PDB file of C-alpha atoms and ligand atoms in Angstrom:
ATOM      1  CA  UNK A1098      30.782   8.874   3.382  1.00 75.00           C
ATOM      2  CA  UNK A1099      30.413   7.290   6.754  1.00 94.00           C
ATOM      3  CA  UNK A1100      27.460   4.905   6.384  1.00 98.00           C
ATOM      4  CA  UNK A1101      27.594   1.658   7.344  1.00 98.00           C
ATOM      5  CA  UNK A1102      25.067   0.316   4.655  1.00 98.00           C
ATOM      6  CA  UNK A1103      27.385   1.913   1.579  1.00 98.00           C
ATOM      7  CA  UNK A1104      30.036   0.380   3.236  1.00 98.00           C
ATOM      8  CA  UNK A1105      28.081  -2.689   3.253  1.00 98.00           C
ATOM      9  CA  UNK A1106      27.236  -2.001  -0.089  1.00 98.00           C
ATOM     10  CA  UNK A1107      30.839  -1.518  -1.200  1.00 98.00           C
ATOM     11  CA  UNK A1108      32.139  -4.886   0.648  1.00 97.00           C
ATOM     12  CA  UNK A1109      34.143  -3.031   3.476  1.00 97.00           C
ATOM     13  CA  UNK A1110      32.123  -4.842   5.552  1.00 98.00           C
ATOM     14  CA  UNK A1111      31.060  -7.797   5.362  1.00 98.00           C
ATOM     15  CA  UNK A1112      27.326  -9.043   5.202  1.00 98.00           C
ATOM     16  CA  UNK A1113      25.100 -12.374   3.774  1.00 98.00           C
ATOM     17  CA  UNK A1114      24.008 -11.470   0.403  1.00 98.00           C
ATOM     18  CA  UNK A1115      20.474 -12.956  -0.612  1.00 98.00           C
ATOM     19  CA  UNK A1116      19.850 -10.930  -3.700  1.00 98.00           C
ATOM     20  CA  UNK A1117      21.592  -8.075  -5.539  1.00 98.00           C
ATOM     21  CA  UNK A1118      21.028  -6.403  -9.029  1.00 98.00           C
ATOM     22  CA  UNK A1119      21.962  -3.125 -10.302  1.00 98.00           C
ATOM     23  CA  UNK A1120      19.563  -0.997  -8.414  1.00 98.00           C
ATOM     24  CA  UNK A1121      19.082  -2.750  -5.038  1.00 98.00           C
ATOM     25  CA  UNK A1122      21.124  -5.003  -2.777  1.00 98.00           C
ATOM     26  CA  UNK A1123      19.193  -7.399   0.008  1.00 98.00           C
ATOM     27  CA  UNK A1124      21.231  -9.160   3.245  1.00 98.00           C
ATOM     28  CA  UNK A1125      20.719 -10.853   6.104  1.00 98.00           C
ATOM     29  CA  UNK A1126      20.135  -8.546   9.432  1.00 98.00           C
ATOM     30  CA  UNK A1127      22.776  -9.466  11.792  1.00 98.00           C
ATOM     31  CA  UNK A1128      20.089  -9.355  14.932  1.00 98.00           C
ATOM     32  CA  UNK A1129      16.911 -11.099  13.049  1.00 98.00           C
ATOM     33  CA  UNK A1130      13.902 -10.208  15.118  1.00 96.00           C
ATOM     34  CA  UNK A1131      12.200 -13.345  12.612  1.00 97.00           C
ATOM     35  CA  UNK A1132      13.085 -16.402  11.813  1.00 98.00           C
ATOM     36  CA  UNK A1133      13.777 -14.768   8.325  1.00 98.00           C
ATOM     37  CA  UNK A1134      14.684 -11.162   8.778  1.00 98.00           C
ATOM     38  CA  UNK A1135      16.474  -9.112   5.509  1.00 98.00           C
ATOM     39  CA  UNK A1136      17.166  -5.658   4.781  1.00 99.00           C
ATOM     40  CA  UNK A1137      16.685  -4.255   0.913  1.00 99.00           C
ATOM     41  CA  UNK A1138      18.240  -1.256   0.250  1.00 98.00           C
ATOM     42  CA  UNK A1139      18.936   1.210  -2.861  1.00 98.00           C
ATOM     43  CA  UNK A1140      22.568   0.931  -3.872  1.00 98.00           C
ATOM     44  CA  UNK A1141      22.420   4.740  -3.899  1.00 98.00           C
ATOM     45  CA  UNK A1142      22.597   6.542  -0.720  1.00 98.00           C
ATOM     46  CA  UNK A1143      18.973   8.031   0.273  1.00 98.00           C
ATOM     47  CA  UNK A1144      18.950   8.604   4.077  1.00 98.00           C
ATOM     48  CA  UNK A1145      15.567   8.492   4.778  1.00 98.00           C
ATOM     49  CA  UNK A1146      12.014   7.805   3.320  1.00 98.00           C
ATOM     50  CA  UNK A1147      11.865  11.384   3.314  1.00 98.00           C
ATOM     51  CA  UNK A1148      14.961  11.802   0.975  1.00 98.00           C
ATOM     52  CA  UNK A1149      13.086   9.486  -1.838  1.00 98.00           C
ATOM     53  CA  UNK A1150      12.139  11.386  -4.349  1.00 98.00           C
ATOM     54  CA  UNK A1151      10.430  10.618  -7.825  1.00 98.00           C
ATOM     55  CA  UNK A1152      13.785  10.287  -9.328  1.00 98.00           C
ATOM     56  CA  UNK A1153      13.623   6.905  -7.591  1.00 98.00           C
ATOM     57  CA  UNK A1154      11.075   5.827  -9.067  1.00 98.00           C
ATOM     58  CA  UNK A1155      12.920   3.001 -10.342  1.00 98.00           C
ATOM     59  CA  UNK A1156      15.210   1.680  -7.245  1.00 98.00           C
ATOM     60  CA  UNK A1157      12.253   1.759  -4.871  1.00 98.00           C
ATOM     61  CA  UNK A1158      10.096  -0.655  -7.270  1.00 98.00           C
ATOM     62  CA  UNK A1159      13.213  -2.385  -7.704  1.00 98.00           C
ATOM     63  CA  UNK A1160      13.081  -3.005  -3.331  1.00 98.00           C
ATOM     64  CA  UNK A1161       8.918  -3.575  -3.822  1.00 98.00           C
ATOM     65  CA  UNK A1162      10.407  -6.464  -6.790  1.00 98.00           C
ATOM     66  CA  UNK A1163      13.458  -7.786  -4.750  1.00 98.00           C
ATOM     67  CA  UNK A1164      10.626  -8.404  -1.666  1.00 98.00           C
ATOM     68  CA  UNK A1165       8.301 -10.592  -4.134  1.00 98.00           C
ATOM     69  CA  UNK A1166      11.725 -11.887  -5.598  1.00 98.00           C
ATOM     70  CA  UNK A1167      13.148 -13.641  -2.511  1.00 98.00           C
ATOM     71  CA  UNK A1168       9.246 -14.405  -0.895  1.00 98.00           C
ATOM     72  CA  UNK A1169       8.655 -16.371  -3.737  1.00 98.00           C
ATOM     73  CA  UNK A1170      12.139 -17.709  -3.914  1.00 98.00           C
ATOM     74  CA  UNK A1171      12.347 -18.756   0.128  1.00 98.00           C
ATOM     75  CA  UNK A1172       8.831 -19.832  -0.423  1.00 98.00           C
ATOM     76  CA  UNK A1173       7.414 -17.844   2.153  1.00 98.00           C
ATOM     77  CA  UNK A1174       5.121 -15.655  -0.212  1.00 98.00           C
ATOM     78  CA  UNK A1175       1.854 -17.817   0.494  1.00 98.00           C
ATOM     79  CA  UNK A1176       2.090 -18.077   4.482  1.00 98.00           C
ATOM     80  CA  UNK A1177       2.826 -14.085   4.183  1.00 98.00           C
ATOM     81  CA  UNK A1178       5.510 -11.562   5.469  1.00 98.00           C
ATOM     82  CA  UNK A1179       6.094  -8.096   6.310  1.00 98.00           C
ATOM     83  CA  UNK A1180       7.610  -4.859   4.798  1.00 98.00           C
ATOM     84  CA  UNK A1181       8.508  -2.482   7.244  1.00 98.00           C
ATOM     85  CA  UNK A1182      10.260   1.143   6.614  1.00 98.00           C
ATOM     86  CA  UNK A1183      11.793   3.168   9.690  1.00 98.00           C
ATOM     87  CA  UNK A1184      11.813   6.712   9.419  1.00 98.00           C
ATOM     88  CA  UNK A1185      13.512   8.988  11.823  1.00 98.00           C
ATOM     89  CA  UNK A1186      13.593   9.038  15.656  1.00 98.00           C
ATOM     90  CA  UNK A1187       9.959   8.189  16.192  1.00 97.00           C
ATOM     91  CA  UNK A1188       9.597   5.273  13.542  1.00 97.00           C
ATOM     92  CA  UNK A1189      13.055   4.111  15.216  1.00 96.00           C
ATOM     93  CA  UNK A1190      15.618   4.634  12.565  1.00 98.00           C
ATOM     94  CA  UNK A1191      19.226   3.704  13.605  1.00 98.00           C
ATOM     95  CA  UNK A1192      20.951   3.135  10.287  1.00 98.00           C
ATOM     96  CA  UNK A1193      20.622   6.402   8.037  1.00 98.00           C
ATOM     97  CA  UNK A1194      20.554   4.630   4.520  1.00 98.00           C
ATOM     98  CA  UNK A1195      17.097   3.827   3.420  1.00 98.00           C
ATOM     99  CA  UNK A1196      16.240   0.465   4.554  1.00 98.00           C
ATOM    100  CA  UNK A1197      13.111  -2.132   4.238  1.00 98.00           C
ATOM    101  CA  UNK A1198      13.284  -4.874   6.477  1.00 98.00           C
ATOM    102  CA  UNK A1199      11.219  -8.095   5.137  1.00 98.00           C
ATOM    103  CA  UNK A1200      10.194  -9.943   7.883  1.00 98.00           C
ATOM    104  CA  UNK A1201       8.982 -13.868   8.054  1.00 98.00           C
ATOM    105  CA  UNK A1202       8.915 -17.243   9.098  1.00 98.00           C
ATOM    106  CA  UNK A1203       6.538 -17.395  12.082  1.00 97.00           C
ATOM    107  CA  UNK A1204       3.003 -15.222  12.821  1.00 96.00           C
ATOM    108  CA  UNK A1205       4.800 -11.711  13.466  1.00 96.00           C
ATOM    109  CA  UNK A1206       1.420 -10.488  15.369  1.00 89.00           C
ATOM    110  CA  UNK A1207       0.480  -7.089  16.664  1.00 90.00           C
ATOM    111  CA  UNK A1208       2.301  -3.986  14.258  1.00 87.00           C
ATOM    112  CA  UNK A1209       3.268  -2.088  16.976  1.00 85.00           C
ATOM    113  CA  UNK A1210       5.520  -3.846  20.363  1.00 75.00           C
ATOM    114  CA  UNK A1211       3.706  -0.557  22.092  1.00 66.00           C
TER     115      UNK A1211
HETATM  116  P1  5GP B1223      16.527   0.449  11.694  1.00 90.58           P
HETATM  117  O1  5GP B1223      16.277   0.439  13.167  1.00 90.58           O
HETATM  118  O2  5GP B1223      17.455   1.582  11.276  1.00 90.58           O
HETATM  119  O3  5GP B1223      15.267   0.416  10.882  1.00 90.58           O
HETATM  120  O4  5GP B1223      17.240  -0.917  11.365  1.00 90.58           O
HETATM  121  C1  5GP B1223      18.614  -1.094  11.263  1.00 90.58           C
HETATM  122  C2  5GP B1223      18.857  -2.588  11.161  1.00 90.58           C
HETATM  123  O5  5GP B1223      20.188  -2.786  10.756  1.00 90.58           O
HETATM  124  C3  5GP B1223      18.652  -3.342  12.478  1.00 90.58           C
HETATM  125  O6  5GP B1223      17.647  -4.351  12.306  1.00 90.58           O
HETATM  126  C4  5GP B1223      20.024  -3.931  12.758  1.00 90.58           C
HETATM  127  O7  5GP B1223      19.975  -5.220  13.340  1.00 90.58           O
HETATM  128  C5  5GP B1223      20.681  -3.934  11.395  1.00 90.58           C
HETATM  129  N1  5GP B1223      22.134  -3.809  11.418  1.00 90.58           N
HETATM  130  C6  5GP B1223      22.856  -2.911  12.151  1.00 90.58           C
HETATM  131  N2  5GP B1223      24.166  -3.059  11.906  1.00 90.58           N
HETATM  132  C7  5GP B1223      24.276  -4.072  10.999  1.00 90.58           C
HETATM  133  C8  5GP B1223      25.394  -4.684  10.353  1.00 90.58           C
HETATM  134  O8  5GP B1223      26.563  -4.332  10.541  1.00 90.58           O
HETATM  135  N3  5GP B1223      25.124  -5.699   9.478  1.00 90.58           N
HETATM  136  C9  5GP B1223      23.849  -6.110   9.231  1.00 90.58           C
HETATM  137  N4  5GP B1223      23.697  -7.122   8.360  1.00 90.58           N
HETATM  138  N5  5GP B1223      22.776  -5.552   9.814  1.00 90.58           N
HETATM  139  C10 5GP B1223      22.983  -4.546  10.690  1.00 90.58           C
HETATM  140 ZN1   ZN B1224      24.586   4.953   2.679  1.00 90.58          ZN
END
């Protein structure tokens, strides 16, 4: 399958690992829009939010648990962070394998740039 997040997934290409466990793998994004800026995503292919169904139950609590995981364990779970899911054209989607981006570091301010 041509998707660049099983290949990242696979190792084909390379990325910064921060966490990984059976269900869920978590790296750094290689254009951080934060001073800390990661992606979690299911290790099996779902292409969008809309593809999730109850039999993933268990791999999206597994992304909810890998986001407390590494706040608590970058110490950033106090000052606060963000948990953002793209879906489709309008929610700006680019990479077609379900993705949460967890963003901190800094005051990320208004939701929405427009
Ligand atoms: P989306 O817009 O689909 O929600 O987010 C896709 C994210 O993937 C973007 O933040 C982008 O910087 C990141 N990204 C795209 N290509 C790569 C890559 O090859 N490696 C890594 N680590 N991140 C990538
Ligand atoms: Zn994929």
């Amino acid at each position: 399958m041509d998707c660049l997040f099983c290949k990242i997934i696979e190792g084909s290409i390379p990325s910064t690992k921060v966490y990984e466990n059976e269900h869920v793998l978590a790296f750094q994004d290689i254009a951080p829009a934060a001073p800390t800026h990661i992606l979690i995503i299911p290790k099996k292919h779902i292409a969008t939010m809309n593809d999730v169904t109850r039999e993933d139950d268990l791999a999206i609590a597994e992304i909810f648990a890998a986001a407390r995981h590494i706040a608590k364990e970058q110490g950033f779970d106090e000052a606060g962070y963000r948990l953002i899911n793209n879906c489709n054209s309008d929610g700006g989607q680019v990479v077609y394998h379900l993705h949460f981006h967890l963003l901190a570091g800094k005051k990320l301010g208004a939701l929405l740039a427009e």
